[in-house]
């Protein structure tokens, strides 16, 4: 596996790949890898001739009071983990490599970036979409791999790809979980041992909600208040939001039908965690 830190170096390498007529798969990440990241890499390696993983903690998507400065970083560890999956290139640019001068041009993402996490992290999805568009223009992959864990990110990026006619196919991969159900996240290291135990309540409440919906519950309000109760009784976390939306456009749902997304975000003392489930109602 090659580690490349400059845009020109990566472009030079990938030009040769394209001239050979080979397919490029791309996995954008912020690093501090866990099995969730590795599952995206393995899928990309099996689908494509050459797989590129980017590792870039993008300042543009962090608010002024968020955890940019303490976001976990360990390039040596990440490189060793990525290499085990068969990834060909790890692209790890510096902030000045990606943003040599202040940007004047951004991707505006519209209402799908304003709800759920976007309501609590203003400008977050604009920062995500802008860096993903830059990375797509640098890598020019045929396929890009995203995790269902970040359901809103998937919807925002898919919409950008359609709106701007980007020549890339999005492949969405399932959320990988710890044995007790907690969704894997780079931020889980910030949980205290007690919080780590409590955090099981997030996935178990979502699973209960899924069961209730599949058994015929049609009131979004009832489902949401049950999740709220399970989390507020079972954890010390502050609930940021628990919402039910249409799974394709993120618009709020009252009476449950079709494909619905149940999504939540909570804050523990040092970690903000998100999780979600999509339920398909016949
Ligand atoms: P991040 O480094 O957190 O920005 O995540 C990079 C990519 O990995 C994104 O597409 C995430 O959705 C995906 N990802 C993060 N956690 C998981 C997980 N537990 N299971 C599957 N994919 C994940």
mmCIF file of C-alpha atoms and ligand atoms in Angstrom:
data_model
loop_
_atom_site.group_PDB
_atom_site.id
_atom_site.type_symbol
_atom_site.label_atom_id
_atom_site.label_comp_id
_atom_site.label_asym_id
_atom_site.label_seq_id
_atom_site.Cartn_x
_atom_site.Cartn_y
_atom_site.Cartn_z
ATOM 1 C CA UNK A 1 0.000 0.000 0.000
ATOM 2 C CA UNK A 2 1.306 3.440 -0.964
ATOM 3 C CA UNK A 3 0.815 6.435 1.306
ATOM 4 C CA UNK A 4 0.463 9.613 -0.760
ATOM 5 C CA UNK A 5 0.151 13.082 0.790
ATOM 6 C CA UNK A 6 -0.009 15.421 -2.226
ATOM 7 C CA UNK A 7 -2.807 15.963 -4.743
ATOM 8 C CA UNK A 8 -0.332 16.061 -7.659
ATOM 9 C CA UNK A 9 1.301 12.812 -6.520
ATOM 10 C CA UNK A 10 -2.067 11.051 -6.297
ATOM 11 C CA UNK A 11 -3.213 12.399 -9.690
ATOM 12 C CA UNK A 12 -0.011 11.164 -11.334
ATOM 13 C CA UNK A 13 -0.447 7.703 -9.837
ATOM 14 C CA UNK A 14 -4.144 7.452 -10.784
ATOM 15 C CA UNK A 15 -3.598 8.687 -14.337
ATOM 16 C CA UNK A 16 -1.561 5.549 -14.963
ATOM 17 C CA UNK A 17 -4.345 3.422 -13.442
ATOM 18 C CA UNK A 18 -6.968 4.962 -15.729
ATOM 19 C CA UNK A 19 -4.703 4.611 -18.775
ATOM 20 C CA UNK A 20 -4.580 0.890 -18.052
ATOM 21 C CA UNK A 21 -8.398 0.949 -18.140
ATOM 22 C CA UNK A 22 -8.693 -0.086 -14.488
ATOM 23 C CA UNK A 23 -11.657 0.692 -12.202
ATOM 24 C CA UNK A 24 -11.028 2.914 -9.187
ATOM 25 C CA UNK A 25 -12.966 2.481 -5.914
ATOM 26 C CA UNK A 26 -12.864 5.247 -3.324
ATOM 27 C CA UNK A 27 -13.533 5.288 0.446
ATOM 28 C CA UNK A 28 -13.477 8.757 2.066
ATOM 29 C CA UNK A 29 -12.737 8.750 5.825
ATOM 30 C CA UNK A 30 -11.517 10.844 8.727
ATOM 31 C CA UNK A 31 -9.330 8.008 10.014
ATOM 32 C CA UNK A 32 -8.920 6.352 13.410
ATOM 33 C CA UNK A 33 -10.112 3.189 11.748
ATOM 34 C CA UNK A 34 -12.391 0.508 13.181
ATOM 35 C CA UNK A 35 -14.056 -2.525 11.602
ATOM 36 C CA UNK A 36 -16.761 -0.293 10.072
ATOM 37 C CA UNK A 37 -14.146 1.544 7.997
ATOM 38 C CA UNK A 38 -12.400 -1.727 7.153
ATOM 39 C CA UNK A 39 -15.679 -3.266 5.907
ATOM 40 C CA UNK A 40 -16.037 -0.407 3.376
ATOM 41 C CA UNK A 41 -12.417 -0.931 2.288
ATOM 42 C CA UNK A 42 -12.869 -4.691 1.854
ATOM 43 C CA UNK A 43 -15.986 -4.139 -0.242
ATOM 44 C CA UNK A 44 -14.145 -1.585 -2.422
ATOM 45 C CA UNK A 45 -11.162 -3.922 -2.842
ATOM 46 C CA UNK A 46 -13.431 -6.754 -3.968
ATOM 47 C CA UNK A 47 -15.407 -4.568 -6.445
ATOM 48 C CA UNK A 48 -12.555 -2.609 -8.095
ATOM 49 C CA UNK A 49 -9.072 -2.959 -9.591
ATOM 50 C CA UNK A 50 -7.573 -0.188 -7.468
ATOM 51 C CA UNK A 51 -8.858 1.128 -4.130
ATOM 52 C CA UNK A 52 -8.052 4.574 -2.762
ATOM 53 C CA UNK A 53 -8.850 5.499 0.853
ATOM 54 C CA UNK A 54 -8.643 9.138 1.891
ATOM 55 C CA UNK A 55 -7.813 10.040 5.468
ATOM 56 C CA UNK A 56 -8.537 13.684 6.144
ATOM 57 C CA UNK A 57 -10.046 15.302 9.229
ATOM 58 C CA UNK A 58 -11.875 18.047 7.367
ATOM 59 C CA UNK A 59 -11.935 21.310 9.357
ATOM 60 C CA UNK A 60 -14.711 22.649 7.112
ATOM 61 C CA UNK A 61 -17.276 20.253 8.596
ATOM 62 C CA UNK A 62 -16.591 21.036 12.270
ATOM 63 C CA UNK A 63 -18.309 23.896 14.109
ATOM 64 C CA UNK A 64 -16.252 26.295 16.287
ATOM 65 C CA UNK A 65 -17.244 24.481 19.514
ATOM 66 C CA UNK A 66 -16.869 20.931 18.146
ATOM 67 C CA UNK A 67 -14.153 18.318 18.592
ATOM 68 C CA UNK A 68 -11.836 19.113 15.627
ATOM 69 C CA UNK A 69 -8.707 19.577 17.758
ATOM 70 C CA UNK A 70 -9.209 16.404 19.806
ATOM 71 C CA UNK A 71 -10.545 14.181 17.014
ATOM 72 C CA UNK A 72 -8.427 10.988 17.322
ATOM 73 C CA UNK A 73 -5.548 10.759 14.827
ATOM 74 C CA UNK A 74 -2.973 7.979 14.346
ATOM 75 C CA UNK A 75 -1.652 7.628 10.810
ATOM 76 C CA UNK A 76 0.737 4.779 11.601
ATOM 77 C CA UNK A 77 -2.003 2.657 13.188
ATOM 78 C CA UNK A 78 -4.467 3.500 10.386
ATOM 79 C CA UNK A 79 -1.974 2.682 7.629
ATOM 80 C CA UNK A 80 -1.258 -0.728 9.177
ATOM 81 C CA UNK A 81 -5.005 -1.489 9.464
ATOM 82 C CA UNK A 82 -5.854 -0.325 5.920
ATOM 83 C CA UNK A 83 -2.981 -2.375 4.470
ATOM 84 C CA UNK A 84 -4.533 -5.597 5.836
ATOM 85 C CA UNK A 85 -7.626 -5.081 3.642
ATOM 86 C CA UNK A 86 -5.748 -4.864 0.341
ATOM 87 C CA UNK A 87 -6.200 -1.105 -0.172
ATOM 88 C CA UNK A 88 -3.740 0.169 -2.806
ATOM 89 C CA UNK A 89 -3.400 3.840 -1.884
ATOM 90 C CA UNK A 90 -3.926 5.748 1.371
ATOM 91 C CA UNK A 91 -4.288 9.433 0.536
ATOM 92 C CA UNK A 92 -3.493 11.476 3.662
ATOM 93 C CA UNK A 93 -3.193 15.159 2.722
ATOM 94 C CA UNK A 94 -2.489 17.987 5.192
ATOM 95 C CA UNK A 95 -5.003 20.779 5.734
ATOM 96 C CA UNK A 96 -2.820 23.178 3.700
ATOM 97 C CA UNK A 97 -2.613 20.653 0.862
ATOM 98 C CA UNK A 98 -6.429 20.516 0.678
ATOM 99 C CA UNK A 99 -7.033 24.192 1.461
ATOM 100 C CA UNK A 100 -3.956 26.208 0.366
ATOM 101 C CA UNK A 101 -6.082 29.357 0.385
ATOM 102 C CA UNK A 102 -9.476 30.207 1.922
ATOM 103 C CA UNK A 103 -12.294 28.826 -0.224
ATOM 104 C CA UNK A 104 -14.696 31.170 -1.988
ATOM 105 C CA UNK A 105 -16.677 28.300 -3.533
ATOM 106 C CA UNK A 106 -18.777 25.806 -1.567
ATOM 107 C CA UNK A 107 -21.458 23.185 -2.199
ATOM 108 C CA UNK A 108 -24.837 24.412 -0.893
ATOM 109 C CA UNK A 109 -26.863 21.350 0.133
ATOM 110 C CA UNK A 110 -30.408 22.634 0.698
ATOM 111 C CA UNK A 111 -33.023 21.412 3.143
ATOM 112 C CA UNK A 112 -31.655 17.867 3.535
ATOM 113 C CA UNK A 113 -28.626 19.414 5.168
ATOM 114 C CA UNK A 114 -30.698 21.516 7.577
ATOM 115 C CA UNK A 115 -32.631 18.781 9.431
ATOM 116 C CA UNK A 116 -31.502 16.094 11.949
ATOM 117 C CA UNK A 117 -27.735 16.559 12.549
ATOM 118 C CA UNK A 118 -27.744 19.650 10.325
ATOM 119 C CA UNK A 119 -30.068 21.463 12.742
ATOM 120 C CA UNK A 120 -27.493 21.008 15.518
ATOM 121 C CA UNK A 121 -24.358 21.351 13.368
ATOM 122 C CA UNK A 122 -24.978 24.360 11.105
ATOM 123 C CA UNK A 123 -22.774 24.226 7.995
ATOM 124 C CA UNK A 124 -21.702 20.627 8.685
ATOM 125 C CA UNK A 125 -23.128 19.104 5.490
ATOM 126 C CA UNK A 126 -21.937 22.046 3.391
ATOM 127 C CA UNK A 127 -18.444 21.213 4.667
ATOM 128 C CA UNK A 128 -18.942 17.494 4.001
ATOM 129 C CA UNK A 129 -20.314 17.995 0.472
ATOM 130 C CA UNK A 130 -17.564 20.472 -0.421
ATOM 131 C CA UNK A 131 -14.716 18.199 0.668
ATOM 132 C CA UNK A 132 -16.320 15.124 -0.936
ATOM 133 C CA UNK A 133 -16.678 16.994 -4.240
ATOM 134 C CA UNK A 134 -13.006 18.063 -4.027
ATOM 135 C CA UNK A 135 -11.945 14.481 -3.270
ATOM 136 C CA UNK A 136 -14.072 13.090 -6.134
ATOM 137 C CA UNK A 137 -12.437 15.577 -8.517
ATOM 138 C CA UNK A 138 -8.999 14.492 -7.323
ATOM 139 C CA UNK A 139 -9.597 10.711 -7.321
ATOM 140 C CA UNK A 140 -12.156 10.422 -10.196
ATOM 141 C CA UNK A 141 -13.426 7.018 -8.980
ATOM 142 C CA UNK A 142 -16.092 4.886 -10.654
ATOM 143 C CA UNK A 143 -17.516 3.929 -7.257
ATOM 144 C CA UNK A 144 -17.541 5.583 -3.839
ATOM 145 C CA UNK A 145 -18.303 3.647 -0.635
ATOM 146 C CA UNK A 146 -20.282 5.219 2.238
ATOM 147 C CA UNK A 147 -21.578 3.780 5.525
ATOM 148 C CA UNK A 148 -25.284 3.622 6.437
ATOM 149 C CA UNK A 149 -24.174 4.700 9.942
ATOM 150 C CA UNK A 150 -24.150 8.264 8.547
ATOM 151 C CA UNK A 151 -27.588 8.010 6.918
ATOM 152 C CA UNK A 152 -28.048 11.749 6.395
ATOM 153 C CA UNK A 153 -24.590 12.036 4.821
ATOM 154 C CA UNK A 154 -25.568 9.301 2.337
ATOM 155 C CA UNK A 155 -28.728 11.181 1.344
ATOM 156 C CA UNK A 156 -26.953 14.554 1.020
ATOM 157 C CA UNK A 157 -24.112 13.072 -1.071
ATOM 158 C CA UNK A 158 -26.456 11.044 -3.304
ATOM 159 C CA UNK A 159 -28.432 14.230 -3.994
ATOM 160 C CA UNK A 160 -25.223 16.144 -4.817
ATOM 161 C CA UNK A 161 -24.177 13.372 -7.219
ATOM 162 C CA UNK A 162 -27.564 13.554 -9.006
ATOM 163 C CA UNK A 163 -27.808 17.354 -9.004
ATOM 164 C CA UNK A 164 -24.264 17.913 -10.313
ATOM 165 C CA UNK A 165 -24.173 14.877 -12.667
ATOM 166 C CA UNK A 166 -21.077 13.478 -10.991
ATOM 167 C CA UNK A 167 -19.916 10.331 -12.813
ATOM 168 C CA UNK A 168 -19.676 8.105 -9.729
ATOM 169 C CA UNK A 169 -21.802 5.272 -8.369
ATOM 170 C CA UNK A 170 -22.518 5.391 -4.634
ATOM 171 C CA UNK A 171 -22.341 2.072 -2.794
ATOM 172 C CA UNK A 172 -23.918 2.145 0.673
ATOM 173 C CA UNK A 173 -22.560 -0.403 3.182
ATOM 174 C CA UNK A 174 -24.321 -1.646 6.363
ATOM 175 C CA UNK A 175 -23.498 -0.294 9.837
ATOM 176 C CA UNK A 176 -20.989 -2.460 11.699
ATOM 177 C CA UNK A 177 -21.694 -2.884 15.410
ATOM 178 C CA UNK A 178 -19.910 -4.065 18.534
ATOM 179 C CA UNK A 179 -21.091 -7.398 19.964
ATOM 180 C CA UNK A 180 -23.620 -5.603 22.221
ATOM 181 C CA UNK A 181 -25.069 -3.568 19.348
ATOM 182 C CA UNK A 182 -23.274 -0.220 19.768
ATOM 183 C CA UNK A 183 -22.526 1.216 16.316
ATOM 184 C CA UNK A 184 -18.756 1.376 15.781
ATOM 185 C CA UNK A 185 -17.433 4.925 15.779
ATOM 186 C CA UNK A 186 -14.042 6.608 16.107
ATOM 187 C CA UNK A 187 -15.640 8.678 18.885
ATOM 188 C CA UNK A 188 -16.517 5.641 21.066
ATOM 189 C CA UNK A 189 -13.046 5.958 22.676
ATOM 190 C CA UNK A 190 -14.317 9.098 24.406
ATOM 191 C CA UNK A 191 -16.925 7.117 26.400
ATOM 192 C CA UNK A 192 -16.175 6.400 30.066
ATOM 193 C CA UNK A 193 -16.623 2.728 31.092
ATOM 194 C CA UNK A 194 -20.050 3.541 32.565
ATOM 195 C CA UNK A 195 -21.113 5.495 29.492
ATOM 196 C CA UNK A 196 -19.901 2.657 27.280
ATOM 197 C CA UNK A 197 -22.284 0.291 29.089
ATOM 198 C CA UNK A 198 -25.145 2.789 28.928
ATOM 199 C CA UNK A 199 -24.556 3.378 25.207
ATOM 200 C CA UNK A 200 -26.017 -0.054 24.441
ATOM 201 C CA UNK A 201 -29.405 1.599 24.996
ATOM 202 C CA UNK A 202 -29.145 3.482 21.678
ATOM 203 C CA UNK A 203 -29.132 0.445 19.405
ATOM 204 C CA UNK A 204 -31.464 -1.559 21.626
ATOM 205 C CA UNK A 205 -34.048 1.271 21.624
ATOM 206 C CA UNK A 206 -33.802 1.488 17.827
ATOM 207 C CA UNK A 207 -34.229 -2.277 17.571
ATOM 208 C CA UNK A 208 -37.340 -2.106 19.801
ATOM 209 C CA UNK A 209 -38.695 0.643 17.560
ATOM 210 C CA UNK A 210 -38.101 -1.516 14.480
ATOM 211 C CA UNK A 211 -39.973 -4.416 16.092
ATOM 212 C CA UNK A 212 -42.889 -2.183 17.098
ATOM 213 C CA UNK A 213 -43.162 -0.776 13.567
ATOM 214 C CA UNK A 214 -43.002 -4.231 11.988
ATOM 215 C CA UNK A 215 -45.733 -5.381 14.401
ATOM 216 C CA UNK A 216 -47.985 -2.668 13.003
ATOM 217 C CA UNK A 217 -47.484 0.501 15.063
ATOM 218 C CA UNK A 218 -48.224 3.427 12.744
ATOM 219 C CA UNK A 219 -47.783 6.420 15.050
ATOM 220 C CA UNK A 220 -44.328 8.016 14.747
ATOM 221 C CA UNK A 221 -45.015 10.011 17.924
ATOM 222 C CA UNK A 222 -45.560 6.855 19.991
ATOM 223 C CA UNK A 223 -42.404 5.196 18.653
ATOM 224 C CA UNK A 224 -40.302 8.293 19.302
ATOM 225 C CA UNK A 225 -41.564 8.781 22.847
ATOM 226 C CA UNK A 226 -40.780 5.137 23.652
ATOM 227 C CA UNK A 227 -37.197 5.526 22.373
ATOM 228 C CA UNK A 228 -36.879 8.751 24.360
ATOM 229 C CA UNK A 229 -37.982 6.982 27.517
ATOM 230 C CA UNK A 230 -35.607 4.029 27.031
ATOM 231 C CA UNK A 231 -32.634 6.337 26.481
ATOM 232 C CA UNK A 232 -33.402 8.854 29.187
ATOM 233 C CA UNK A 233 -34.042 6.149 31.794
ATOM 234 C CA UNK A 234 -31.125 3.939 30.746
ATOM 235 C CA UNK A 235 -28.357 6.502 30.197
ATOM 236 C CA UNK A 236 -26.803 9.740 31.446
ATOM 237 C CA UNK A 237 -26.778 11.085 27.879
ATOM 238 C CA UNK A 238 -28.501 14.263 26.754
ATOM 239 C CA UNK A 239 -30.772 13.624 23.800
ATOM 240 C CA UNK A 240 -30.106 15.935 20.865
ATOM 241 C CA UNK A 241 -32.807 14.510 18.624
ATOM 242 C CA UNK A 242 -34.851 11.363 17.986
ATOM 243 C CA UNK A 243 -36.744 11.599 14.721
ATOM 244 C CA UNK A 244 -38.604 9.579 12.162
ATOM 245 C CA UNK A 245 -38.363 10.655 8.518
ATOM 246 C CA UNK A 246 -38.925 9.380 5.032
ATOM 247 C CA UNK A 247 -35.848 7.250 4.266
ATOM 248 C CA UNK A 248 -35.204 8.865 0.889
ATOM 249 C CA UNK A 249 -35.816 12.590 1.384
ATOM 250 C CA UNK A 250 -35.568 13.052 5.191
ATOM 251 C CA UNK A 251 -38.948 14.768 5.444
ATOM 252 C CA UNK A 252 -40.731 14.161 8.786
ATOM 253 C CA UNK A 253 -43.181 11.262 9.021
ATOM 254 C CA UNK A 254 -46.301 11.184 11.236
ATOM 255 C CA UNK A 255 -48.128 8.057 10.104
ATOM 256 C CA UNK A 256 -45.652 5.332 9.350
ATOM 257 C CA UNK A 257 -45.687 3.843 5.841
ATOM 258 C CA UNK A 258 -43.135 3.022 3.138
ATOM 259 C CA UNK A 259 -39.445 3.176 4.051
ATOM 260 C CA UNK A 260 -38.809 5.161 7.212
ATOM 261 C CA UNK A 261 -35.565 6.258 8.834
ATOM 262 C CA UNK A 262 -35.460 6.347 12.617
ATOM 263 C CA UNK A 263 -32.426 8.430 13.569
ATOM 264 C CA UNK A 264 -30.996 9.787 16.791
ATOM 265 C CA UNK A 265 -28.119 11.792 18.203
ATOM 266 C CA UNK A 266 -27.148 11.977 21.883
ATOM 267 C CA UNK A 267 -24.376 13.595 23.858
ATOM 268 C CA UNK A 268 -22.373 11.836 26.518
ATOM 269 C CA UNK A 269 -19.850 13.893 28.504
ATOM 270 C CA UNK A 270 -17.117 13.783 25.825
ATOM 271 C CA UNK A 271 -18.763 12.079 22.840
ATOM 272 C CA UNK A 272 -21.632 12.905 20.549
ATOM 273 C CA UNK A 273 -22.999 9.636 19.129
ATOM 274 C CA UNK A 274 -25.420 8.990 16.267
ATOM 275 C CA UNK A 275 -27.256 5.865 15.173
ATOM 276 C CA UNK A 276 -30.183 4.960 12.949
ATOM 277 C CA UNK A 277 -32.252 2.193 11.459
ATOM 278 C CA UNK A 278 -34.251 1.997 8.249
ATOM 279 C CA UNK A 279 -37.513 0.090 8.470
ATOM 280 C CA UNK A 280 -39.334 -1.050 5.356
ATOM 281 C CA UNK A 281 -43.096 -1.118 5.941
ATOM 282 C CA UNK A 282 -45.151 -3.100 3.418
HETATM 283 P P1 LIG B 1 -15.695 8.701 9.268
HETATM 284 O O1 LIG B 1 -14.234 8.389 9.285
HETATM 285 O O2 LIG B 1 -16.365 8.580 10.586
HETATM 286 O O3 LIG B 1 -15.988 9.997 8.534
HETATM 287 O O4 LIG B 1 -16.376 7.560 8.380
HETATM 288 C C1 LIG B 1 -15.901 7.229 7.100
HETATM 289 C C2 LIG B 1 -16.901 6.315 6.428
HETATM 290 O O5 LIG B 1 -17.060 5.141 7.225
HETATM 291 C C3 LIG B 1 -18.292 6.940 6.305
HETATM 292 O O6 LIG B 1 -18.868 6.588 5.055
HETATM 293 C C4 LIG B 1 -19.049 6.324 7.449
HETATM 294 O O7 LIG B 1 -20.435 6.251 7.243
HETATM 295 C C5 LIG B 1 -18.430 4.941 7.491
HETATM 296 N N1 LIG B 1 -18.625 4.352 8.818
HETATM 297 C C6 LIG B 1 -18.373 4.917 10.027
HETATM 298 N N2 LIG B 1 -18.740 4.093 11.031
HETATM 299 C C7 LIG B 1 -19.256 2.981 10.440
HETATM 300 C C8 LIG B 1 -19.817 1.758 10.931
HETATM 301 N N3 LIG B 1 -19.944 1.510 12.224
HETATM 302 N N4 LIG B 1 -20.239 0.847 10.023
HETATM 303 C C9 LIG B 1 -20.137 1.082 8.688
HETATM 304 N N5 LIG B 1 -19.614 2.203 8.167
HETATM 305 C C10 LIG B 1 -19.185 3.146 9.023
#
